[in-house]
Structures are given as structure tokens and as C-alpha cells.
Coordinates of C-alpha atoms in Angstrom, one line a residue:
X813 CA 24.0 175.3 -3.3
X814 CA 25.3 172.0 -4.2
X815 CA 28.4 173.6 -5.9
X816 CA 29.2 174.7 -2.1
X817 CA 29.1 170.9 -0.9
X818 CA 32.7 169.6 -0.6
X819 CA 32.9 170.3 3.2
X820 CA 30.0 168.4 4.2
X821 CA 29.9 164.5 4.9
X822 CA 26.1 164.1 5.9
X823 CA 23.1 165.0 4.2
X824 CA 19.3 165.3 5.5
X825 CA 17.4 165.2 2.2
X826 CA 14.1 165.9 3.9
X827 CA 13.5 168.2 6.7
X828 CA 11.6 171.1 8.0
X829 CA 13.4 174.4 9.1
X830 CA 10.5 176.1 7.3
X831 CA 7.8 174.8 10.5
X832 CA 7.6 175.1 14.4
X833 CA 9.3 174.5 16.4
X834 CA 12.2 174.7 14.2
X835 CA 11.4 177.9 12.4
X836 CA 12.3 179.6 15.5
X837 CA 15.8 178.7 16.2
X838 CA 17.3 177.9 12.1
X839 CA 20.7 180.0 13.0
X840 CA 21.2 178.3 16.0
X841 CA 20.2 174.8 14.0
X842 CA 22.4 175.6 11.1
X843 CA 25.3 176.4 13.4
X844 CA 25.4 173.0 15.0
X845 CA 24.7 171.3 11.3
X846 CA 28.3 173.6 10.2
X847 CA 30.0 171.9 13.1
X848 CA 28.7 168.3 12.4
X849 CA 28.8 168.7 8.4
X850 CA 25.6 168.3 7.7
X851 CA 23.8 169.6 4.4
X852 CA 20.0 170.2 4.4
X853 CA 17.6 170.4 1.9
X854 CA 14.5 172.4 3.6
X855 CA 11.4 171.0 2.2
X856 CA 7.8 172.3 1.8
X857 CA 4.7 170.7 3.0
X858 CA 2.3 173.0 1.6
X859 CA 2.4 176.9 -0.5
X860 CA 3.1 178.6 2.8
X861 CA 5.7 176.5 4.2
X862 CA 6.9 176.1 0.4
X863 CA 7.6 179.9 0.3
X864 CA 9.4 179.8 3.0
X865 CA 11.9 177.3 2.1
X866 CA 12.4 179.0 -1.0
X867 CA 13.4 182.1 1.6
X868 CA 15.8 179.8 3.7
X869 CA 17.6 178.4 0.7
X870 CA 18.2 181.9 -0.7
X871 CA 19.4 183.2 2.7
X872 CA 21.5 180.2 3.6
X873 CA 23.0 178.9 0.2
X874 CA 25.9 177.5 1.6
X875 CA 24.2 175.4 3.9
X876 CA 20.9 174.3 2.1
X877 CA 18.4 174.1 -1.0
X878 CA 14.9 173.6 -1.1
X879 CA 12.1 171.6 -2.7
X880 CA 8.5 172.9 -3.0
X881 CA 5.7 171.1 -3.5
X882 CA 2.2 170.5 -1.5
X883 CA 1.1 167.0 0.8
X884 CA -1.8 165.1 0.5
X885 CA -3.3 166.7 3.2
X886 CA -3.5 170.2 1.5
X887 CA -5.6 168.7 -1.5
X888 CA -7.9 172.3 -1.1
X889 CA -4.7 174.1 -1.8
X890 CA -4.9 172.5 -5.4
X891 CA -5.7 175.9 -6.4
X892 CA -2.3 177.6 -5.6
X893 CA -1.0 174.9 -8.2
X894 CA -0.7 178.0 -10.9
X895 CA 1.1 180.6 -8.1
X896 CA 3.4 177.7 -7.1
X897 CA 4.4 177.2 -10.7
X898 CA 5.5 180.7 -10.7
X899 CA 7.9 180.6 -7.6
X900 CA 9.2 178.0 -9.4
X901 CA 10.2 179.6 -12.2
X902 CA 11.3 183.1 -10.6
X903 CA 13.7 181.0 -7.5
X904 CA 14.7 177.6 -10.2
X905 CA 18.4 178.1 -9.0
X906 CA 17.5 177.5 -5.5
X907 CA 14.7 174.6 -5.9
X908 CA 16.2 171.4 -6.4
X909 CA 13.2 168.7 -5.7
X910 CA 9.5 169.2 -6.5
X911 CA 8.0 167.7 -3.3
X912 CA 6.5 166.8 -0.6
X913 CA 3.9 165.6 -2.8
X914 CA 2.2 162.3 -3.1
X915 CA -1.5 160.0 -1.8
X916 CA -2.4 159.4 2.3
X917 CA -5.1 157.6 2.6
X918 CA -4.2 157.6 6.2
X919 CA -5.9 160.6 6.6
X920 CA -9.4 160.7 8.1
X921 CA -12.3 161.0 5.3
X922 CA -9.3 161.7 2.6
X923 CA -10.7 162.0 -1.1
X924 CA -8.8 159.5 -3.3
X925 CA -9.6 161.3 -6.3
X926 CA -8.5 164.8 -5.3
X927 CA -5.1 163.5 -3.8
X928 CA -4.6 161.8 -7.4
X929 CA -5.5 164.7 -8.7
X930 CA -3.1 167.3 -7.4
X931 CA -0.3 164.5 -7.2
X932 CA -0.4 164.0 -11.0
X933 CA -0.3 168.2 -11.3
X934 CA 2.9 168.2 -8.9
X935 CA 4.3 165.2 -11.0
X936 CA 3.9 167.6 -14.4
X937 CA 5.3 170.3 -13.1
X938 CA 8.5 168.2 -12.1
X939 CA 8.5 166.9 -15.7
X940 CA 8.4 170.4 -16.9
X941 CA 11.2 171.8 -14.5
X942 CA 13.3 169.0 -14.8
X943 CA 12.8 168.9 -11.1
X944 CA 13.5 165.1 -9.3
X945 CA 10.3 164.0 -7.5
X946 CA 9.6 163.6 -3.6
X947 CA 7.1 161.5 -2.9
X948 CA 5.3 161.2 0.4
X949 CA 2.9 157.5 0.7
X950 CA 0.9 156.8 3.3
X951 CA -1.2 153.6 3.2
X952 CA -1.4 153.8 -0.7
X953 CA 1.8 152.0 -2.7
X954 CA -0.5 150.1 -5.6
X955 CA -1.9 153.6 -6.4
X956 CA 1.7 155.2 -6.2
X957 CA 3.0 152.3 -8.0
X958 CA 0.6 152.4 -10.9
X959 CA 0.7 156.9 -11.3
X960 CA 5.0 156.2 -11.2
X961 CA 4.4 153.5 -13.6
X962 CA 2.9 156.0 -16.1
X963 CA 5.1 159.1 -15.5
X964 CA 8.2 157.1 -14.8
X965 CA 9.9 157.3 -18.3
X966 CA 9.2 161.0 -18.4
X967 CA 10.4 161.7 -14.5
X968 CA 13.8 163.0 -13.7
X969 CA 14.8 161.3 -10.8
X970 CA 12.0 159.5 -7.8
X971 CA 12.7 159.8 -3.5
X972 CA 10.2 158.5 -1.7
X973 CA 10.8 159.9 2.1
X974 CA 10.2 158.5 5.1
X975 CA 10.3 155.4 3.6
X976 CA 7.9 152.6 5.3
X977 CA 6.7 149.6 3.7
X978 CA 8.5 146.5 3.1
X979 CA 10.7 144.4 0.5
X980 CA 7.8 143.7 -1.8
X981 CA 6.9 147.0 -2.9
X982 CA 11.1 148.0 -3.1
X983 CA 11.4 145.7 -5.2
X984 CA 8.7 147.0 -6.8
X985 CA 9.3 150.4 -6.9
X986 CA 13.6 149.3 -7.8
X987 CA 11.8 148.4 -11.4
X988 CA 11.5 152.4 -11.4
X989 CA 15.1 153.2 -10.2
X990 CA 13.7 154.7 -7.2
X991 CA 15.8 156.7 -4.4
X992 CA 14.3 155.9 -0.9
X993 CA 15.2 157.9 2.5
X994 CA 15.7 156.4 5.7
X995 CA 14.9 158.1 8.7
X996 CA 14.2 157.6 12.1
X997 CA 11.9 155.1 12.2
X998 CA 14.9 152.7 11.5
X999 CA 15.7 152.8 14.9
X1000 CA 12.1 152.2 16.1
X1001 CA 11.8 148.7 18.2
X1002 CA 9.0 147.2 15.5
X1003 CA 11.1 148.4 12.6
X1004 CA 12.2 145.0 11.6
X1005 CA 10.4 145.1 8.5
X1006 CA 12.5 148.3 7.2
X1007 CA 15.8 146.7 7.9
X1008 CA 14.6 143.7 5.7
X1009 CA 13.6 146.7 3.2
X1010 CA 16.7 148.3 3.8
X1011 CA 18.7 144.9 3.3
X1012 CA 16.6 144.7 -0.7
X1013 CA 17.2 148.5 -1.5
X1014 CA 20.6 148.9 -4.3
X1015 CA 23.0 150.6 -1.9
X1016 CA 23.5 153.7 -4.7
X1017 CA 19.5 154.4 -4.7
X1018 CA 19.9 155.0 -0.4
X1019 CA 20.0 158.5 0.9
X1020 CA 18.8 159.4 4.4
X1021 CA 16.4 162.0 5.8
X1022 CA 15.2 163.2 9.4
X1023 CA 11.5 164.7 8.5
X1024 CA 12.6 167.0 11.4
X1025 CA 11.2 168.3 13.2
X1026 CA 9.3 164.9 14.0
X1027 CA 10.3 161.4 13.9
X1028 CA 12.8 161.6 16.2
X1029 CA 15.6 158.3 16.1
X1030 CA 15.9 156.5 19.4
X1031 CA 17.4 157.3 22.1
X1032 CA 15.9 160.8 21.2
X1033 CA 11.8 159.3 20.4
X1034 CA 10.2 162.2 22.5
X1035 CA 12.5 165.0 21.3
X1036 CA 12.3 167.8 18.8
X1037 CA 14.2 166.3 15.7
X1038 CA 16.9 168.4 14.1
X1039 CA 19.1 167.7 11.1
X1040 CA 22.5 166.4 12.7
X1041 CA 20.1 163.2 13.5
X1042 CA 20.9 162.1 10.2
X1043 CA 24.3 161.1 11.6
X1044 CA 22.5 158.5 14.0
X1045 CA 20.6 157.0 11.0
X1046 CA 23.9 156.5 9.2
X1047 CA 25.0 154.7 12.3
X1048 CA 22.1 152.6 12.8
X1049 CA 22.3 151.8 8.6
X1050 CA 26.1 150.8 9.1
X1051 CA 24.7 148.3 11.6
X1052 CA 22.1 146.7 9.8
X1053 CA 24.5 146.5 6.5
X1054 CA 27.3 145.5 8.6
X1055 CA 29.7 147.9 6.6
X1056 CA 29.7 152.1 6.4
X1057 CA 28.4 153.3 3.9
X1058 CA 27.9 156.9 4.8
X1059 CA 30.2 158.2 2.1
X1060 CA 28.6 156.6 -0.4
X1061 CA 24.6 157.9 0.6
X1062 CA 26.2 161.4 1.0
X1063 CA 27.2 160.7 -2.6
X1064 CA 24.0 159.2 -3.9
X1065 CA 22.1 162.5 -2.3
X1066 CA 24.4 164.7 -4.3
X1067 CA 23.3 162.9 -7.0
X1068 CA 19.9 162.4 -6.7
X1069 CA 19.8 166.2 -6.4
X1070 CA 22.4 167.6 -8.9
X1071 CA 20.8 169.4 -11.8

């Protein structure tokens, strides 16, 4: 719980102890993120995996929370909307984003209308929890940009995760006060684009994420991610920004998240 948080100095707003290969070894993960002082927030992907970060959270409250929410991909499980809701409700005090939710229309024969559809019922049920939103965008920012230009005055807080477009739409989405999380990719050789991104982002809307267990930040590319990568995004950040400013995203993720 974020009331347990003073310890920590790092915090992995996105990742997935809740799927393999990770799912297997959390104890031995969460050990290594004590040592290295790193918070997690386990997120879900879809009502499965979203169950069980609600279970992690409630086991490990000292070391994590959890959002819930369902991706793009999953638009069939549009129908578990309703049961979601009600985990929701019955596990509030351990569910701190609503998310990953949000349109990919990198995904082969995706239906546009469908991912709309069960974004904007993820986005309501944030409204109505008071829940901030976690966005995942694939290929799709004017159709994000227009649905967060009609929820936005209503919303909570925004993240969008994995964060991987360029200064145009941050500036776009800055007219929203967006959060964005940085990841791995940052360190990728043809990320110039995100460091220009990075360089346009307000430094208090900057948090950073792993999407572990994939994504994986150079020198570790072909490697399971885990959660203490977060520390080599900070690194890489510091670098592009040519000052630290790891106590200051460790602050804006407690904020972003605090209820």
C-alpha cells in the first residue's frame, strides 16, 4: 500500500508478476525488488490476469498494488465488464489504476469499433471509482486523443505506458496533463525519437515502467524483464536530461497513484 512507501526509491508503475514467466518466481522477484527498493504496481492485461493482481497486491501489500483493467486485444472479454466492476468494488483498497486498457490497431484484423467500445466502458468505470487511467496505444493516438478529449474533464488522473510516439502527440496529449512511462525501449538503438519525446514531456508528469516481463532495456534486450530494470531506465533518463531526476519520478508515481 502506498502508506508503506517511505523505504522505497524506485517505482515500476507497469509490470506483470501476474503472467509467465514471472508468475512462477514473484517471491524470489520481490526479494531482489526489497533489496534494490523498488515498488511495483502489478498490472492486469485481461479478467484473468486482472484477478490475479488483485491476489498479489492483497498478499504482498508492502511491496505492491494493483490496477485492473482489460487490453485491446481481449475486446471478446467485453462481457466480463459487469464481473470486473464487482472485484472492483469488493478489493477498492488494493486497486489503485484502472488499466491496461486502451485501442491497438496494430493488431491483425482488430475491430476499431469494439476496441472503442470497451475502452470507453473501462474509462467510466475509472470515472466512477475515482480510479487514475492506464492507457495502452498502439498505432492509434488521434483516436486516443479525441475519446481523452471527451472524458478528460471527468478523469482522475491519465498514464499512458510504454510510451512510444513522438513530441507532437506529447504535446498534444500535455494539453490533457497526462503522465507518460518510460520503459525500455529508451534504451533501444532507433529510440531517438523518444528521447526528443522525453526532452518535450513536464518533468512532474514522468514516471517510469518495465512492462516486465518483456521489453527488456539494453544490455539485457533478449532477457526476461523484471522490475529492478526500472533502475536502468532512471539511469538512461538522467543521461538524456543531463541531471537525476529519479527522486522526483519516484515522487510523481506516488502521486499519480495516491487516492
Amino acid at each position: 500500500m502506498l502508506s508503506n512507501i517511505s523505504y522505497y526509491r524506485f517505482f515500476d508503475t507497469h509490470c506483470h508478476l501476474n503472467l509467465d514467466p514471472l508468475n512462477t518466481n514473484i517471491v524470489a522477484i520481490l526479494k531482489e525488488c526489497q533489496e534494490k527498493k523498488v515498488f511495483v504496481n502489478c498490472v492486469g492485461a485481461d479478467f484473468n490476469s486482472s484477478i490475479e493482481a488483485i491476489k498479489i497486491a492483497r498478499q504482498y501489500p508492502q511491496q505492491t498494488i494493483c490496477s485492473v483493467g482489460i487490453h485491446p486485444e481481449y475486446v471478446d472479454e467485453i462481457n466480463k465488464i459487469d464481473e470486473l466492476e464487482e472485484h472492483i468494488k469488493t478489493n477498492i483498497e488494493y486497486i489503485f489504476g484502472l488499466g491496461e486498457c486502451g485501442l491497438d490497431y496494430h493488431i491483425e484484423n482488430y475491430d476499431k469499433q469494439k476496441q472503442i467500445n470497451l475502452f470507453k466502458l473501462q474509462i467510466e468505470l475509472a470515472i466512477k471509482y475515482k480510479l487514475p487511467l492506464i492507457v495502452h496505444c498502439r498505432d492509434a493516438y488521434e483516436d486516443l486523443y479525441e475519446i481523452l478529449k471527451e472524458y478528460n474533464s471527468k478523469l482522475n488522473k491519465i498514464l499512458i505506458h510504454c510510451y512510444d510516439t513522438d513530441e507532437h502527440w506529447t504535446e498534444k496529449f500535455n494539453e490533457f496533463g497526462c503522465y507518460y512511462a518510460i520503459g525500455g525501449k529508451i534504451s533501444y538503438p532507433k529510440a531517438e525519437y523518444l528521447h526528443a519525446a522525453v526532452k518535450s514531456m513536464p518533468i512532474n508528469k514522468i514516471v517510469y515502467e518495465t512492462d516486465a516481463p518483456w521489453l527488456s532495456p539494453v544490455p539485457f534486450r533478449k532477457e526476461v524483464n523484471t522490475p529492478v530494470n526500472v533502475i536502468i531506465v532512471n539511469e538512461i533518463v538522467n543521461k538524456i536530461l543531463n541531471k537525476n531526476i529519479g527522486d522526483t519520478i519516484f515522487i510523481n508515481s506516488v502521486e499519480f497513484f495516491q487516492k
